Short mmCIF file of C-alpha atoms and ligand atoms in Angstrom, two decimals:
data_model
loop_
_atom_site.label_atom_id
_atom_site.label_comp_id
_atom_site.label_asym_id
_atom_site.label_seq_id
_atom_site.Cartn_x
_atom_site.Cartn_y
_atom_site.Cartn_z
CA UNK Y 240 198.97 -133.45 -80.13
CA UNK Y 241 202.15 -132.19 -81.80
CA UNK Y 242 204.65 -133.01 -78.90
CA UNK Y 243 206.51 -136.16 -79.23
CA UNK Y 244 206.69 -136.81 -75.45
CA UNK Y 245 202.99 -137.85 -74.47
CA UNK Y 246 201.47 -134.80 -72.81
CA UNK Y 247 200.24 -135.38 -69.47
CA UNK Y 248 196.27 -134.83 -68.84
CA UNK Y 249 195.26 -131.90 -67.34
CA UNK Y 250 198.15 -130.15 -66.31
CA UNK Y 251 197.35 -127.33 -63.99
CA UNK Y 252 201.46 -125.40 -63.07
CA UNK Y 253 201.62 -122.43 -60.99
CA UNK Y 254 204.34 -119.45 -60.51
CA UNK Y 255 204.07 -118.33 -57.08
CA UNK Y 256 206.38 -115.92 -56.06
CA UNK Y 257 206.42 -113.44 -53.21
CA UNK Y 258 206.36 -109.95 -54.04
CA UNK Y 259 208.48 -108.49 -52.30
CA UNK Y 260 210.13 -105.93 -55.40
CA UNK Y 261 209.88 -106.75 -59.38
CA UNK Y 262 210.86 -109.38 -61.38
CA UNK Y 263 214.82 -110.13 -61.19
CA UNK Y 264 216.70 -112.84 -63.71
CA UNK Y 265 216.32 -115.63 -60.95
CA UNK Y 266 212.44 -115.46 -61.05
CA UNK Y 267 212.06 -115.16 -64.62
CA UNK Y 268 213.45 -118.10 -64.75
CA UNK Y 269 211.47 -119.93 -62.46
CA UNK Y 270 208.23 -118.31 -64.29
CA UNK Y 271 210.01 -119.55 -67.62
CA UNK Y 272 210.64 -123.02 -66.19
CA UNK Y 273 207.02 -123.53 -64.85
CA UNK Y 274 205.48 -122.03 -67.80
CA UNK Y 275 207.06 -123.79 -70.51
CA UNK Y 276 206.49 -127.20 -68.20
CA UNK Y 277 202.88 -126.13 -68.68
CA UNK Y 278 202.71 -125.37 -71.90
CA UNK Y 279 204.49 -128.06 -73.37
CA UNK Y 280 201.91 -130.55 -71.58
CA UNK Y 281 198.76 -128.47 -72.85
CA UNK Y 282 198.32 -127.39 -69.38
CA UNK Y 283 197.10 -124.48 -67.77
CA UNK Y 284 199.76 -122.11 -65.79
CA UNK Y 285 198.27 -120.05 -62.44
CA UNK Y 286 199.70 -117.34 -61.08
CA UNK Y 287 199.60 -116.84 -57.12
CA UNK Y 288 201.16 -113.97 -55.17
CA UNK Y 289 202.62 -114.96 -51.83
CA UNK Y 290 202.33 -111.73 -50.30
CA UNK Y 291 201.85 -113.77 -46.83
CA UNK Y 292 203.67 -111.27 -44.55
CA UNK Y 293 203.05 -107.60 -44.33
CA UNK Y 294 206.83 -106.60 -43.50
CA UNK Y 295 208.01 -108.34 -46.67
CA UNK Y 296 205.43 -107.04 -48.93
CA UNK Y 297 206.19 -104.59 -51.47
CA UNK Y 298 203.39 -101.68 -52.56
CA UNK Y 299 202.92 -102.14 -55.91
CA UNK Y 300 205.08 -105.14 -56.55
CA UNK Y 301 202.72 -107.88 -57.30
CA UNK Y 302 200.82 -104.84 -60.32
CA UNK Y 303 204.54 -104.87 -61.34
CA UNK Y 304 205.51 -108.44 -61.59
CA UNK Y 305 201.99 -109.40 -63.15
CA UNK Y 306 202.90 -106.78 -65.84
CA UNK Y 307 206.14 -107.85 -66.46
CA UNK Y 308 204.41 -111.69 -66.92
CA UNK Y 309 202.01 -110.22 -69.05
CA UNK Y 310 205.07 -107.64 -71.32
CA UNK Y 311 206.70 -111.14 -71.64
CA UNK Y 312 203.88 -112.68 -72.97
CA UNK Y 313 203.30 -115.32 -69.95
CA UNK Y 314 199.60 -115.46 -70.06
CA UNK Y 315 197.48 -117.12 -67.40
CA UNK Y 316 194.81 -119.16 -67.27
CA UNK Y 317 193.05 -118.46 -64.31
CA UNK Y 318 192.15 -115.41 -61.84
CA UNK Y 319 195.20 -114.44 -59.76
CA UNK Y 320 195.20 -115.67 -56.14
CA UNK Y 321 196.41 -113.40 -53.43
CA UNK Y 322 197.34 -114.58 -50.43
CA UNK Y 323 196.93 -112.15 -48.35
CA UNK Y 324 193.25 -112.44 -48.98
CA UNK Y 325 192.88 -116.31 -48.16
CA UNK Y 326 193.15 -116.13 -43.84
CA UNK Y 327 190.10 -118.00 -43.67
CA UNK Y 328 191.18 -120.91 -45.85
CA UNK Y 329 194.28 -121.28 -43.87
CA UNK Y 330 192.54 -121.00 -40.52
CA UNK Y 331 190.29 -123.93 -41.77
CA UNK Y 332 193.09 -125.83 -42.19
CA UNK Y 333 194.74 -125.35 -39.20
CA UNK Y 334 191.43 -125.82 -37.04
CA UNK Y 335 191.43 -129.25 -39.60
CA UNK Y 336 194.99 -130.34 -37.67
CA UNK Y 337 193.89 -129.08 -34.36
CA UNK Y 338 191.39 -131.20 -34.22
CA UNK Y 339 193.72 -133.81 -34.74
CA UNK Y 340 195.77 -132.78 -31.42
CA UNK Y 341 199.19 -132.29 -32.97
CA UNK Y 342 199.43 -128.70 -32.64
CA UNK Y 343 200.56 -126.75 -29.66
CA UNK Y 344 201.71 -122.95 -29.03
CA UNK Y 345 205.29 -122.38 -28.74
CA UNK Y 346 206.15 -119.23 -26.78
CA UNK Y 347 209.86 -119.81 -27.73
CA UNK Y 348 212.18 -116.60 -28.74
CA UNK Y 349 214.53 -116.74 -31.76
CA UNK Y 350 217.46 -116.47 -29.17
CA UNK Y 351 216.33 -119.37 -27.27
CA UNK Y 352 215.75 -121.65 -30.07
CA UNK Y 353 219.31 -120.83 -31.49
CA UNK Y 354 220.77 -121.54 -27.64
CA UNK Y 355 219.10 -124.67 -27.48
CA UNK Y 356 218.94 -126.30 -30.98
CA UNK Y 357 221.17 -127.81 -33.75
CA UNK Y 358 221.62 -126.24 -36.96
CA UNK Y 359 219.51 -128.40 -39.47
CA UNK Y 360 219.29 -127.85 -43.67
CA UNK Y 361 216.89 -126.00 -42.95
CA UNK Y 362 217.54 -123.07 -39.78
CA UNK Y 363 217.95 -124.22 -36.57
CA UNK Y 364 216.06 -128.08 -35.68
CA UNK Y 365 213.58 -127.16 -33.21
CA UNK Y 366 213.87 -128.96 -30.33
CA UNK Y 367 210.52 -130.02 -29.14
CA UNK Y 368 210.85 -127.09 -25.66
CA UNK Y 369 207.54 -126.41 -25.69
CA UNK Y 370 205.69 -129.74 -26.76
CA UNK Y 371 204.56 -130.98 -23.70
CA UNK Y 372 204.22 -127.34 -21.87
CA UNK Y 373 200.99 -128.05 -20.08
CA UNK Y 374 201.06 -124.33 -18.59
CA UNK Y 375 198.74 -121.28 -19.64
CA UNK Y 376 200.32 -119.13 -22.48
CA UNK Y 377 200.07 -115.85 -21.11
CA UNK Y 378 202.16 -114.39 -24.38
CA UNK Y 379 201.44 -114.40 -28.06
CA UNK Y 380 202.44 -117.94 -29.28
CA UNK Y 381 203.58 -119.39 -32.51
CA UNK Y 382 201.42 -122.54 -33.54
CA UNK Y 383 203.57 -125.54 -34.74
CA UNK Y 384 202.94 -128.80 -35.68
CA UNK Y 385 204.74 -132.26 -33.95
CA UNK Y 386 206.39 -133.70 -36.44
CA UNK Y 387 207.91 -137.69 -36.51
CA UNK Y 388 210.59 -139.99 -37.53
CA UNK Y 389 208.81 -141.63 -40.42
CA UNK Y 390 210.70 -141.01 -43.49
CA UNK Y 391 209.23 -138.95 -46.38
CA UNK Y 392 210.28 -139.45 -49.44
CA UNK Y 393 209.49 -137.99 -53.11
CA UNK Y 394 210.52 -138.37 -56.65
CA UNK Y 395 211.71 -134.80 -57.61
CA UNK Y 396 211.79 -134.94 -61.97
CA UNK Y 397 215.22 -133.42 -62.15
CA UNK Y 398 216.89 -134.97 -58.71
CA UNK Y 399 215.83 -137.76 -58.63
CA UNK Y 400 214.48 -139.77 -54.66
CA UNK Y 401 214.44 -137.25 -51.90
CA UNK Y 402 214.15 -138.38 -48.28
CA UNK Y 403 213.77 -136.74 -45.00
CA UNK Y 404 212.97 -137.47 -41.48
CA UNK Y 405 211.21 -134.64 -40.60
CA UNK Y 406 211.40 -134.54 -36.70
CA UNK Y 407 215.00 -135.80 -36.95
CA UNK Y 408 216.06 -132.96 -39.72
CA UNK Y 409 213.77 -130.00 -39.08
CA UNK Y 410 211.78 -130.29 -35.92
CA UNK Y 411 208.51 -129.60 -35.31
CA UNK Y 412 207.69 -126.15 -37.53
CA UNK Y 413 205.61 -123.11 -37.54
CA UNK Y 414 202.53 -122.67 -39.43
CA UNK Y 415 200.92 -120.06 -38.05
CA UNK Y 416 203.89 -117.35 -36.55
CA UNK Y 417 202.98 -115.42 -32.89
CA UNK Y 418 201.84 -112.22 -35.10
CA UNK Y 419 199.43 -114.39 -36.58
CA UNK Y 420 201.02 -114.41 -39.72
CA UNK Y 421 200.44 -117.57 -41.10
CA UNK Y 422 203.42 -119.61 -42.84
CA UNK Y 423 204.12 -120.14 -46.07
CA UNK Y 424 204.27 -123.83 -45.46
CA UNK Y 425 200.72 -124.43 -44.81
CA UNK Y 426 199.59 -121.62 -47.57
CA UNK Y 427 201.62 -122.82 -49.91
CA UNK Y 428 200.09 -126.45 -48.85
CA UNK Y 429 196.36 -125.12 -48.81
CA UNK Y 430 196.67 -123.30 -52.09
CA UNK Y 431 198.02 -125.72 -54.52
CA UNK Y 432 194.97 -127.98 -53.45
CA UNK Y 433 192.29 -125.23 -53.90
CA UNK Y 434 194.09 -124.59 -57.26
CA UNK Y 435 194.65 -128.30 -58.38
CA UNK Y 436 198.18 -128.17 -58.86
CA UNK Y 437 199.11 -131.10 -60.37
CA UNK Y 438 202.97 -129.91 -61.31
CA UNK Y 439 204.51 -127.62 -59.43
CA UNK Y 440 208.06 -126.07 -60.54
CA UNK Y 441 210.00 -124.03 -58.38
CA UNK Y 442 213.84 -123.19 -57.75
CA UNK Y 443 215.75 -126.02 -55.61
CA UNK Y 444 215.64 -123.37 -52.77
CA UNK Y 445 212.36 -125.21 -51.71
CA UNK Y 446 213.87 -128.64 -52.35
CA UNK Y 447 214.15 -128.74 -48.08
CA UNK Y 448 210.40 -127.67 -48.07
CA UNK Y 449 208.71 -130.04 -50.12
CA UNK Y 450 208.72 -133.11 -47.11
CA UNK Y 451 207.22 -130.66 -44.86
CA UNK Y 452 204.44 -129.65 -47.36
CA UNK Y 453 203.67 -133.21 -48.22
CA UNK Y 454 203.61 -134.47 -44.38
CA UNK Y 455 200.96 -131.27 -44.26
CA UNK Y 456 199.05 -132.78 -47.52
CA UNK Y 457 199.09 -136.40 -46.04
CA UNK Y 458 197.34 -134.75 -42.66
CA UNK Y 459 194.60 -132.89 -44.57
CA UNK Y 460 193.89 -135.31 -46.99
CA UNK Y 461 195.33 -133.68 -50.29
CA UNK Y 462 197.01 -135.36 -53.04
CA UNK Y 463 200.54 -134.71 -53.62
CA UNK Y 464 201.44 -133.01 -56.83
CA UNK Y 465 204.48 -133.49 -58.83
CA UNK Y 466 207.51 -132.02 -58.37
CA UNK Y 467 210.73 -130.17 -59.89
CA UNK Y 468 213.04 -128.24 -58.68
CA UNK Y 469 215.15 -125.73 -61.46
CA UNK Y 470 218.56 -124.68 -60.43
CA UNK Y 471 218.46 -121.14 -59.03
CA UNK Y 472 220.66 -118.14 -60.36
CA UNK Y 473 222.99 -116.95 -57.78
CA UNK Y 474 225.09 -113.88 -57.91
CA UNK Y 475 228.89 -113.55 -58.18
CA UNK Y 476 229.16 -114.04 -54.48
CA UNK Y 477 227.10 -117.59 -55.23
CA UNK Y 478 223.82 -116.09 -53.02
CA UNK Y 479 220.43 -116.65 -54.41
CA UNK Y 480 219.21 -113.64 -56.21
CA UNK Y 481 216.49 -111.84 -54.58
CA UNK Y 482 215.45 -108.21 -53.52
CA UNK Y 483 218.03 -109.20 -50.46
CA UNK Y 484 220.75 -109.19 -52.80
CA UNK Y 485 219.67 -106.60 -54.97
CA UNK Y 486 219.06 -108.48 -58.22
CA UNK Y 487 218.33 -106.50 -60.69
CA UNK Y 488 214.95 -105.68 -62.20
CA UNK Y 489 213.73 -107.43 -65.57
CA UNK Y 490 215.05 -104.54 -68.17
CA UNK Y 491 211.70 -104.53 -70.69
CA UNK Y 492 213.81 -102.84 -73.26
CA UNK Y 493 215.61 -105.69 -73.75
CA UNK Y 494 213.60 -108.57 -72.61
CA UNK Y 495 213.91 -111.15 -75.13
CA UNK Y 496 217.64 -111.37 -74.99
CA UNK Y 497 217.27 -111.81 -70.63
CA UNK Y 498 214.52 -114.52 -71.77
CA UNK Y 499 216.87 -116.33 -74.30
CA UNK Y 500 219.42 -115.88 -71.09
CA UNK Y 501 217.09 -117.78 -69.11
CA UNK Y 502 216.47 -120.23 -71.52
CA UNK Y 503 220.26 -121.30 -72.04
CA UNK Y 504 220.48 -121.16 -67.62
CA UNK Y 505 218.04 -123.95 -68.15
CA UNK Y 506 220.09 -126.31 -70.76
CA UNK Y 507 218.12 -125.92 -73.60
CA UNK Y 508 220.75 -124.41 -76.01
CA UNK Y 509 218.09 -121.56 -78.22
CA UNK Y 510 219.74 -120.59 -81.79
CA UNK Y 511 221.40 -117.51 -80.78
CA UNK Y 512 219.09 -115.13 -83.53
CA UNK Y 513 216.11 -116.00 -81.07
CA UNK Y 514 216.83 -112.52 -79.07
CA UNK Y 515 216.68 -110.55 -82.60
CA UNK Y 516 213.59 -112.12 -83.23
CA UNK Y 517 210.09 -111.51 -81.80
CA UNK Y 518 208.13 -112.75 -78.49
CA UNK Y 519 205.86 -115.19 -80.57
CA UNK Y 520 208.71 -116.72 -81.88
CA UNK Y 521 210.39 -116.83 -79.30
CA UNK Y 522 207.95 -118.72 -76.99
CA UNK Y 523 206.93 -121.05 -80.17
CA UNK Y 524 210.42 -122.39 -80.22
CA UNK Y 525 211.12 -122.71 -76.69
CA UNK Y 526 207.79 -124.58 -75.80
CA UNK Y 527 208.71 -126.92 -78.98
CA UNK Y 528 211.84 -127.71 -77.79
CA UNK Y 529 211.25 -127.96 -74.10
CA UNK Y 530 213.62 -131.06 -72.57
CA UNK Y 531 214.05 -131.56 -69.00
CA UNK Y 532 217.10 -134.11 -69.48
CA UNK Y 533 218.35 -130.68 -70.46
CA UNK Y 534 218.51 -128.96 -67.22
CA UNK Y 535 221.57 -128.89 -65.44
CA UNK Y 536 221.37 -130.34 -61.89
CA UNK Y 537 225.30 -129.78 -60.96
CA UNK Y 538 225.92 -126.26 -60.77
CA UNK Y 539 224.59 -125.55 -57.12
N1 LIG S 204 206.91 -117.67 -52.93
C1 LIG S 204 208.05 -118.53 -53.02
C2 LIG S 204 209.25 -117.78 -53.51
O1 LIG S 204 209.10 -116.77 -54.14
C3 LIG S 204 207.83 -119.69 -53.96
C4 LIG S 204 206.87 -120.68 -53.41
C5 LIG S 204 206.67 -121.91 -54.27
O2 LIG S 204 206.89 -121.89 -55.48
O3 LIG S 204 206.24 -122.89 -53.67
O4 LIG S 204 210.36 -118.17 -53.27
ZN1 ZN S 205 208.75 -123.33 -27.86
#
């Protein structure tokens, strides 16, 4: 082993990002930041395309971003997952909590669950309307899952103890919508267990998600990976980039010096002469000299 911090065994990372236009600054750095996680343990880095829902799926984009990986020289280890080929996985897993009697169909509109809820960190807090509805849906329902006031809490690597009360702070939540669309919290959920996750790394966007997705491991009887959330790059106007705020696409002409970009986003101060160099260089020095006490955690 030529690391001085003692690798971790069999670390399996993923990048899983929704495809939904190409690859922008802010998720080339969360690629960069779960890669180089991965690498630097000896571990193995999966790629996973969230392309969940239809209406936010982008012909071509996942060819394009899986290029763009592959141009930057972010190689992975295992067969892509799609998920918009994996319904039957997620309808196991929902049958799985059915059986347990904590889901029930919410025939709830947006409007009326903005009238009659509290804004929460996450949207509006669900207020439990529908819960104990005993009458026949006679309208396409959303599935969601009853929640409770037990506290979940987590270790995040960069942030430190994270706690949340799930019914008290989001409300009961959605995993499969009334299109039958089902949501990313219980994909997400079912597909880092088929893939072994053991790390995942992801932009503190999904900090608010992770209680949720570890209340849905606890039910189905997963083990709960590890966790760290990156900063995330906003724009001038301090929103997240995305294809919502037009972020730029990667420019492959000059790659390296948006990579060496990336790199100094996430603390760890490259030798400026890294963009004139090559990609091989470039990656051997940044997986060398991978720190996470080097990550800022203040900026957001
Ligand atoms: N698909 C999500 C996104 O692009 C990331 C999901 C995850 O890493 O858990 O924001
Ligand atoms: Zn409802």
């Amino acid at each position: 082993m030529t690391n001085t911090q003692s690798s971790i065994l069999n670390y399996r990372g993923r990048f899983a990002p929704s495809p939904s236009g190409p690859l922008h600054f802010g998720s080339l750095v969360a690629a960069i930041g779960s890669y180089l996680d991965a690498k630097y343990n000896n571990g193995q880095w999966l790629v996973r395309m969230e392309d969940l829902d239809p209406p936010r799926t982008v012909q071509g984009a996942s060819r394009d971003i899986l290029m763009s990986l592959e141009k930057l020289g972010m190689e992975w280890d295992e067969e892509v997952f799609f998920q918009s080929q994996r319904n039957q996985a997620y309808q196991l897993a929902l049958s799985n909590l059915d059986q347990k009697g904590i889901l029930y169909p919410c025939t709830c509109s947006r409007r009326e669950i903005a009238d009659s809820s509290i804004a929460g960190i996450s949207g509006s807090i669900y207020p439990g309307t529908c819960r104990n509805k005993l009458s026949h849906v006679d309208r396409p329902a959303a599935l969601r899952l009853r929640t409770n006031h037990h506290t979940i809490a987590f270790k995040d690597a960069l942030r430190g103890l994270v706690c949340q009360q799930l019914e008290h702070d989001i409300g009961d939540f959605v995993l499969r919508r009334a299109d039958n669309v089902y949501a990313y919290q219980l994909a997400v959920v079912v597909d880092d267990a088929q893939q072994n996750i053991t790390h995942v790394v992801r932009g503190t966007d999904l900090l608010d998600s992770t209680p949720r997705q570890i209340y849905l491991q606890r039910l189905l009887g997963y083990t709960t990976p590890s966790y760290m959330h990156l900063p995330v790059v906003t724009n001038a106007q301090g929103e997240k980039l995305s294809k919502q705020t037009h972020a730029a696409p990667i420019d492959p002409s000059n790659a390296l010096s948006q990579m060496v970009a990336a790199l100094e986003f996430l603390g760890q101060n490259p030798p400026k002469e890294l963009a004139d160099d090559n990609l091989a260089t470039f990656w051997q020095w940044a997986i060398k000299n991978w720190r996470i006490d080097k990550i800022p955690t203040t900026q957001e």
